[in-house]
Short mmCIF file of C-alpha atoms in Angstrom, two decimals:
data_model
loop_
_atom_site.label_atom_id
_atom_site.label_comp_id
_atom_site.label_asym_id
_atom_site.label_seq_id
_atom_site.Cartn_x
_atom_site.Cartn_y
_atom_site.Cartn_z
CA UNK A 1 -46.68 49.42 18.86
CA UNK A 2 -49.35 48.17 16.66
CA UNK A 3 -47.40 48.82 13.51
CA UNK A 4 -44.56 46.34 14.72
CA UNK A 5 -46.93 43.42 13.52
CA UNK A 6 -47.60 44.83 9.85
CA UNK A 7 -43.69 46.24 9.52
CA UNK A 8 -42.58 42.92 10.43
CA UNK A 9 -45.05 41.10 7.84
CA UNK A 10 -44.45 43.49 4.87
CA UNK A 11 -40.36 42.56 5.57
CA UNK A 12 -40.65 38.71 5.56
CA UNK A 13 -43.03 38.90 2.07
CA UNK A 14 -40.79 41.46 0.30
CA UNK A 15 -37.70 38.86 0.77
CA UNK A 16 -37.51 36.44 -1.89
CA UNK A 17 -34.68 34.05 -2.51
CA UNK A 18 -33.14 34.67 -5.91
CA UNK A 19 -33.80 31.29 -8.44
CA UNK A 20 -30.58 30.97 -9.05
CA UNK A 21 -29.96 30.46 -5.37
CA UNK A 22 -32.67 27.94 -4.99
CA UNK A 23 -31.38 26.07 -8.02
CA UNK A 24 -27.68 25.47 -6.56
CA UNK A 25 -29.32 24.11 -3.24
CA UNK A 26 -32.23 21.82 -4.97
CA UNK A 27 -28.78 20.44 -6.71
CA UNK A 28 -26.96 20.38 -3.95
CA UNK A 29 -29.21 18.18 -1.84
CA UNK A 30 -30.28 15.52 -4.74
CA UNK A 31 -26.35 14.54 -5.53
CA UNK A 32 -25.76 14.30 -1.91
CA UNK A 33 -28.68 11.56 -0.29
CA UNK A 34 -26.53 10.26 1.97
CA UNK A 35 -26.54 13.22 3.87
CA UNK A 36 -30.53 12.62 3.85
CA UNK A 37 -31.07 10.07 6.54
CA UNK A 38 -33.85 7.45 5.35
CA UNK A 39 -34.18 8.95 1.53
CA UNK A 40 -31.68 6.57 -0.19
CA UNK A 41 -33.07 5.74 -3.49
CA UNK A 42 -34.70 1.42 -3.91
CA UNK A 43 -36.00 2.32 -7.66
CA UNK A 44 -35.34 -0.96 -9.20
CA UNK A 45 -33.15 0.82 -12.08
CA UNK A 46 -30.79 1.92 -8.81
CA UNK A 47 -30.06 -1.83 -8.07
CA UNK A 48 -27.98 -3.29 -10.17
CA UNK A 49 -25.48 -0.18 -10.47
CA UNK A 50 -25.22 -0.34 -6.56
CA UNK A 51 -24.70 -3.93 -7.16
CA UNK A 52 -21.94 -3.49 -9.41
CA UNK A 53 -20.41 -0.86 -7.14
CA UNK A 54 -20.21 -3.71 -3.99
CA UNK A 55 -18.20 -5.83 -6.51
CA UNK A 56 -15.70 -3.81 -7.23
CA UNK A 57 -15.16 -2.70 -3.87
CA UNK A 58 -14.87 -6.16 -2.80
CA UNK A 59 -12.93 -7.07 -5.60
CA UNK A 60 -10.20 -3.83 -5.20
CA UNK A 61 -8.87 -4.33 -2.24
CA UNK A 62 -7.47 -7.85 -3.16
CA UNK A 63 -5.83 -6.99 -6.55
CA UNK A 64 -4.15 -3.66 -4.78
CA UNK A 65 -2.84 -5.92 -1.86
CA UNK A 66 -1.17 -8.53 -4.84
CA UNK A 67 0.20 -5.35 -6.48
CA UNK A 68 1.26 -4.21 -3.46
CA UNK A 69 3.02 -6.80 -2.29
CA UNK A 70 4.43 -7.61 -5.69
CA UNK A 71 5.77 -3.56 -5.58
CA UNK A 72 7.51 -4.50 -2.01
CA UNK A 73 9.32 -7.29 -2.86
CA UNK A 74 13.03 -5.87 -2.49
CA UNK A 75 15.55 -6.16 -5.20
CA UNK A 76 18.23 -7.70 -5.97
CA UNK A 77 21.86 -5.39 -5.69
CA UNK A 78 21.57 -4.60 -9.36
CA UNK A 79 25.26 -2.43 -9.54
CA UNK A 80 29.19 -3.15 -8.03
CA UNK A 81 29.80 -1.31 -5.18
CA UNK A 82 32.73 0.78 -4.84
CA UNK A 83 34.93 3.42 -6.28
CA UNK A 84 36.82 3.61 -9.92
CA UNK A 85 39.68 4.81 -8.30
CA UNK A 86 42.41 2.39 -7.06
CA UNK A 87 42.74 3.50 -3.18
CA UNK A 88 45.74 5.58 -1.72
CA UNK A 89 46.24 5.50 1.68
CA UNK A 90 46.36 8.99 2.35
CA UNK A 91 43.88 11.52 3.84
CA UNK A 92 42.97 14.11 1.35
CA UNK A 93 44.02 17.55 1.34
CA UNK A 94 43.02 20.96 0.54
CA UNK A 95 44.57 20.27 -2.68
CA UNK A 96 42.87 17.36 -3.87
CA UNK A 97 39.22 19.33 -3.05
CA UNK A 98 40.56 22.09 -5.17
CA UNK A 99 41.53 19.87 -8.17
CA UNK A 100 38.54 18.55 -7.84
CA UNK A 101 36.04 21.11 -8.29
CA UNK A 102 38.79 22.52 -11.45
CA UNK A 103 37.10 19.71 -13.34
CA UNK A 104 34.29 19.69 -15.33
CA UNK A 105 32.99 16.40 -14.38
CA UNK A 106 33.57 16.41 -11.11
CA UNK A 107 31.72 19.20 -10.56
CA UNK A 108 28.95 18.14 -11.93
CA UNK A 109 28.67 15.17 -10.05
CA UNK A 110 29.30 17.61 -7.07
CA UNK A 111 25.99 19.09 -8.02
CA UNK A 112 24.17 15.75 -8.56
CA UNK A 113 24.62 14.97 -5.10
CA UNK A 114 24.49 18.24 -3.67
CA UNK A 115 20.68 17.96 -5.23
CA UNK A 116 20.48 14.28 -3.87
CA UNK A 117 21.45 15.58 -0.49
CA UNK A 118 19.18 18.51 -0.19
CA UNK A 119 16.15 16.05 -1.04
CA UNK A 120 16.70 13.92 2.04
CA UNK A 121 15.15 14.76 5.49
CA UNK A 122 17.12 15.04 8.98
CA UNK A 123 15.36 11.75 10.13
CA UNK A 124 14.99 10.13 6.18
CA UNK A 125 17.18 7.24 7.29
CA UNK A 126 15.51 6.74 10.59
CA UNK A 127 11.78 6.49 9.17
CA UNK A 128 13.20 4.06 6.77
CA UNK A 129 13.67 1.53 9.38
CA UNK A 130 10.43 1.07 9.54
CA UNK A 131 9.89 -0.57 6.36
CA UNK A 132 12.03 -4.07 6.02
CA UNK A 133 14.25 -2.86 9.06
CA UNK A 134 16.15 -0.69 6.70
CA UNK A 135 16.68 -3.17 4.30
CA UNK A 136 17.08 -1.72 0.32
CA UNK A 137 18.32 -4.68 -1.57
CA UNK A 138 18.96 -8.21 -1.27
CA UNK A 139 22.78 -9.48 -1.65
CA UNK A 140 23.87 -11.75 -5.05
CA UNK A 141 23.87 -15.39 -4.46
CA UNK A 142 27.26 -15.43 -6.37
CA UNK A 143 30.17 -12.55 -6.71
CA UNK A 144 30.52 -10.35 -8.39
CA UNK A 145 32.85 -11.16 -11.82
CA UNK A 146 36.74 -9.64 -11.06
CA UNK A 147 36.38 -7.22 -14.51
CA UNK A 148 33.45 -5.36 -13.23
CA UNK A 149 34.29 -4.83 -9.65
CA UNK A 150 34.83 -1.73 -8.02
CA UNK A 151 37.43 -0.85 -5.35
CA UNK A 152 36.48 -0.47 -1.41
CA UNK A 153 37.55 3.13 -0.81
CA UNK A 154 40.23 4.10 1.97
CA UNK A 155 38.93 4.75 5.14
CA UNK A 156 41.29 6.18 7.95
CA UNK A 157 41.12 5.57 11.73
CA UNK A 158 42.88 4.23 14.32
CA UNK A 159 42.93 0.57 15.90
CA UNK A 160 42.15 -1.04 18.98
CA UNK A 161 46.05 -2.25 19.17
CA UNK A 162 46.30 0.81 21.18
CA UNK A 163 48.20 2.35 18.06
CA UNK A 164 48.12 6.26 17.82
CA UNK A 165 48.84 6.91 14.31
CA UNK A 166 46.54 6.41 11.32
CA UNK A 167 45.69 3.20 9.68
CA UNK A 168 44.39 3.00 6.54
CA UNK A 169 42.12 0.38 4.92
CA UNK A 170 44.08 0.46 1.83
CA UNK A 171 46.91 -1.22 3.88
CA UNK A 172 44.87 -3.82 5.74
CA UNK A 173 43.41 -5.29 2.94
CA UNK A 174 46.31 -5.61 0.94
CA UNK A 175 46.98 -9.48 0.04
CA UNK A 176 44.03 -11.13 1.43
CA UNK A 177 40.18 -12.09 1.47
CA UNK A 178 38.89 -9.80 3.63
CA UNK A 179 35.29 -9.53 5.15
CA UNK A 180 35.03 -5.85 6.04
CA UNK A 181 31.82 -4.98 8.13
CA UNK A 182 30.82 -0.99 8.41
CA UNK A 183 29.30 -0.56 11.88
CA UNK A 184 27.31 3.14 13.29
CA UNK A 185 24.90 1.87 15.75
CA UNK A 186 23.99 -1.16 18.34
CA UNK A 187 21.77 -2.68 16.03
CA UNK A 188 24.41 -2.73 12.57
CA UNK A 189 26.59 -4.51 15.41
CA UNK A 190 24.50 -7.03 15.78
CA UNK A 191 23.24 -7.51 12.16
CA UNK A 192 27.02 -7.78 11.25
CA UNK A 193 27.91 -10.50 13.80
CA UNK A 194 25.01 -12.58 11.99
CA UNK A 195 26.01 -12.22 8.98
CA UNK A 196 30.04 -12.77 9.86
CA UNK A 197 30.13 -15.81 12.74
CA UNK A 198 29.60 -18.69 10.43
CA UNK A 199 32.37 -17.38 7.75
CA UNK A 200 34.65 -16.57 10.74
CA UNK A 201 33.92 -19.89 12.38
CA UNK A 202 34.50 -21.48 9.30
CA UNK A 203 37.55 -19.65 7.97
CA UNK A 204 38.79 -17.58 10.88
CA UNK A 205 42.16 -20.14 11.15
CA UNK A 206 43.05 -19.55 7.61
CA UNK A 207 46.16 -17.24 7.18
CA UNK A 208 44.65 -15.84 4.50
CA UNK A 209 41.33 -14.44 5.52
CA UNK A 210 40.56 -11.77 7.85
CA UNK A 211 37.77 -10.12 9.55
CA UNK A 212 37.66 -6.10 9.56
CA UNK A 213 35.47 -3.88 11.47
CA UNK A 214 34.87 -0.87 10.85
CA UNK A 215 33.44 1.27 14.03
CA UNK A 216 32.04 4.34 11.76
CA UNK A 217 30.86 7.80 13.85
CA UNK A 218 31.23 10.93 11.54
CA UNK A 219 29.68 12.78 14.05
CA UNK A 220 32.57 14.35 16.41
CA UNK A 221 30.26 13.99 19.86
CA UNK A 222 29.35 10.30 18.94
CA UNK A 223 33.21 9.81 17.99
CA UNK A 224 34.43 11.71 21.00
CA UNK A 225 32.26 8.97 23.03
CA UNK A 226 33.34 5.89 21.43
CA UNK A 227 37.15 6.86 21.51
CA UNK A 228 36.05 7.42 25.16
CA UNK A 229 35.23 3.84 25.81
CA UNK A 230 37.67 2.31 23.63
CA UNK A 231 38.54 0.10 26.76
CA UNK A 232 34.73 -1.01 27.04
CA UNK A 233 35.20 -2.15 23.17
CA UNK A 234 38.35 -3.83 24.02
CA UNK A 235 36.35 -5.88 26.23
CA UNK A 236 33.97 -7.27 24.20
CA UNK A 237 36.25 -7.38 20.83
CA UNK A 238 38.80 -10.79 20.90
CA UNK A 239 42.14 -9.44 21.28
CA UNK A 240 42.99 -11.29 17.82
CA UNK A 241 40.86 -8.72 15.97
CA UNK A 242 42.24 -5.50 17.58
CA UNK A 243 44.56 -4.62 14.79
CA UNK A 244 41.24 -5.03 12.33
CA UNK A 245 39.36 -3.11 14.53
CA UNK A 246 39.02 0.53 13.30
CA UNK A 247 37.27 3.72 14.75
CA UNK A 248 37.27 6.38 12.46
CA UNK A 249 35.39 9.40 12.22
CA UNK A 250 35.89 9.78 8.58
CA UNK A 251 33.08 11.89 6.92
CA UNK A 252 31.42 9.36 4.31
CA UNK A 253 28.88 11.14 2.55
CA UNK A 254 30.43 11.11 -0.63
CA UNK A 255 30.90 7.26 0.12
CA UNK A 256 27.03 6.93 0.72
CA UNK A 257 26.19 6.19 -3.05
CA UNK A 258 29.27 4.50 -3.82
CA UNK A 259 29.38 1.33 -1.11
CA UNK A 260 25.19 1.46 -1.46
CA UNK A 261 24.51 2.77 1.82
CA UNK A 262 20.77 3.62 1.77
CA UNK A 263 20.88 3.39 5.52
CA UNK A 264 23.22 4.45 8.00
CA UNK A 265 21.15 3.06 10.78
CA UNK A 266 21.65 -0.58 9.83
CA UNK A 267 24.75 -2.80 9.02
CA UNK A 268 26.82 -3.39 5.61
CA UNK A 269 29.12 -6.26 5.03
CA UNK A 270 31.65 -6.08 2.26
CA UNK A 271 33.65 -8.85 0.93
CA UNK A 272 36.83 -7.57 -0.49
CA UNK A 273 39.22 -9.88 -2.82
CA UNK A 274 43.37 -9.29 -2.78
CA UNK A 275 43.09 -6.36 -5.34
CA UNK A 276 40.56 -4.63 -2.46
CA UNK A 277 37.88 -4.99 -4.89
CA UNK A 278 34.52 -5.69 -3.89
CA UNK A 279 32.88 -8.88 -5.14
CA UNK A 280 29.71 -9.37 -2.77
CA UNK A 281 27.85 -6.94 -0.70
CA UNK A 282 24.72 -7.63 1.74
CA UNK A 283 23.11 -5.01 4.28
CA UNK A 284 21.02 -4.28 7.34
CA UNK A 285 18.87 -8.12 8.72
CA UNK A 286 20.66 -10.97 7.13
CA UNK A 287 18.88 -13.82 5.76
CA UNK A 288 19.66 -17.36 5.24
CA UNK A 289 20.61 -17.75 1.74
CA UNK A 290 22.85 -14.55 2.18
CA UNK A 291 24.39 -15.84 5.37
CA UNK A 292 25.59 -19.42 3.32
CA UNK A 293 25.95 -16.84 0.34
CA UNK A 294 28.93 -15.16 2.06
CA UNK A 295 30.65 -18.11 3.24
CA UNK A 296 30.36 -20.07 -0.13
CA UNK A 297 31.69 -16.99 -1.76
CA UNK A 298 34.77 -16.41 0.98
CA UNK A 299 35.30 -19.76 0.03
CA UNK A 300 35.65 -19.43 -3.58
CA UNK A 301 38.39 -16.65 -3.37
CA UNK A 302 40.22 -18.62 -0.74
CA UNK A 303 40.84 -21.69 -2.63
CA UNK A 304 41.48 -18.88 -5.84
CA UNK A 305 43.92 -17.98 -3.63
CA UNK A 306 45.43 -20.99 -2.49
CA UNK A 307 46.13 -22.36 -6.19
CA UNK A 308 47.56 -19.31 -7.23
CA UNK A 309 49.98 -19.61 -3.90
CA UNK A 310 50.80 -23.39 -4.73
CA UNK A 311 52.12 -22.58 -8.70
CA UNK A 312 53.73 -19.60 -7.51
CA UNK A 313 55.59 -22.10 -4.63
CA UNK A 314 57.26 -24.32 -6.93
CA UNK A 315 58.26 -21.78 -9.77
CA UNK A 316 60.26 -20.22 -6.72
CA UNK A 317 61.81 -23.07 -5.46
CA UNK A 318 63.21 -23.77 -9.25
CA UNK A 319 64.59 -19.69 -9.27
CA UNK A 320 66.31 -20.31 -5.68
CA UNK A 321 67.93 -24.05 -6.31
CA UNK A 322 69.96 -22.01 -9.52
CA UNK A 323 72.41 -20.25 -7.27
CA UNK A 324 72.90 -23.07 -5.17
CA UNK A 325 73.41 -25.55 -8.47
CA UNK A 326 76.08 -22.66 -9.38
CA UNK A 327 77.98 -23.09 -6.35
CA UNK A 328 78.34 -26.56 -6.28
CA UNK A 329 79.52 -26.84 -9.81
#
């Protein structure tokens, strides 16, 4: 038992720390003093480098907030909207997938947005909302010029007239200005009516213009459900707009990057010319100066529209009074 003592002793004087060991810790603990409490250097060549430090922390914060909010400003729709294509109103076949994918360009825009596709999350849309309510660009203050629009594609569905076979956009918007609204939730509903009610106020009496909704669900349970209450819609939709009124479950996500839809969450409002081209575009919470954009630009193609009806008038009374000249003579 005596021995313990001196075994014990003889232990704790053979171990010694390697240098190397000490080294790494004596490092350790001088380039870390904040972990030291009370041992923060005051040497008077420390001061004005801490000094310096405070500035630009103060200083940072202010020009990241200006850059940031310069970064968030949203931009302005910088492309048409639509398709190349003129529209058919038909629904497309096995056929037309297959000579699709026979061409060389088409499939590689296939794979373009197969990749696009693949890079977006189940619930990409939905965080989006969170940052300007879904909003991605800003509509034009003026249309878009007649050589460099694009076509609104042909959607399929079928109306509220209580109509069972097909109806095609193609056909509705043939031969008039047409304010075409794409609607998937509660909240696009109501974004859309903003937008809309002062045009249609404004030019809902004109035989000329017309107001088309668009009641989008390209998933089958959400479809099954609104085809389910098509008498609740019915309801709430003036009986005047029925045959405008479309629910189709057409799938649209090849029509995503076409018609700009960064969100399909939120509301889009097209307006589409007489050749179903699409000269001004706005999405998701309107704002003032695209609200009196829409209407000053339904305007502009209705009174296009009117002159071109008013030469085309008298030119065809001259070609009908020739017969009747014939007769009399």
């Amino acid at each position: 038992m005596r021995s313990l003592p001196s075994l014990r002793s003889s232990v704790h004087a053979s171990f010694k720390p390697p240098s190397r060991y000490l080294w790494l810790r004596a490092r350790y603990v001088s380039t870390t003093p904040q972990r030291q409490s009370g041992q923060l250097s005051t040497s008077p060549s420390d001061t004005p480098v801490s000094q310096s430090k405070g500035k630009e922390k103060e200083t940072a914060p202010v020009a990241d907030a200006a850059a940031a909010v310069a970064h968030d400003e949203l931009p302005l729709l910088q492309r048409p909207l639509g398709v190349k294509e003129k529209p058919k109103a038909r629904v497309k076949t096995w056929s037309d997938t297959k000579e699709k994918f026979m061409d060389q360009d088409k499939r590689m825009e296939e794979r373009t947005h197969l990749a696009r596709e693949a890079m977006r999350g189940h619930f990409s849309d939905l965080n989006a909302t969170r940052k300007h309510g879904g909003k991605t660009w800003i509509a034009p203050k003026v249309m878009i010029r007649e050589d460099r629009a694009l076509y609104f594609p042909d959607i399929h569905g079928t109306s509220l007239a209580g109509r069972e076979e097909q109806v095609h956009t193609t056909n509705i918007l043939e031969g008039k200005v047409s304010v075409v609204t794409l609607l998937t939730t509660r909240i696009s509903e109501i974004q859309a009516a903003q937008f809309v009610e002062p045009t249609q106020r404004a030019f809902g009496s004109n035989p000329h213009f017309q107001f088309v909704q668009i009641n989008l669900q390209d998933n089958l349970v959400k479809s099954w459900l609104v085809s389910l209450f098509q008498s609740g819609i019915r309801k709430q939709v003036p009986e005047k707009l029925w045959p405008t009124y479309m629910i189709s479950n057409q799938n649209m996500e090849y029509l995503r990057e076409p018609l700009g839809i960064g969100n399909k969450h939120v509301g889009y409002v097209y307006l589409v010319d007489t050749n179903k081209k699409i000269r001004w575009a706005a999405c998701a919470d309107p704002k003032s100066e695209e609200v009196a954009a829409l209407a000053t630009c339904t305007k502009v193609l209705l009174d296009r529209l009117a002159k071109q009806q008013e030469l085309i008038a008298p030119a065809a009374d001259s070609s009908s009074s020739i017969p009747a000249v014939e007769q009399q003579s």
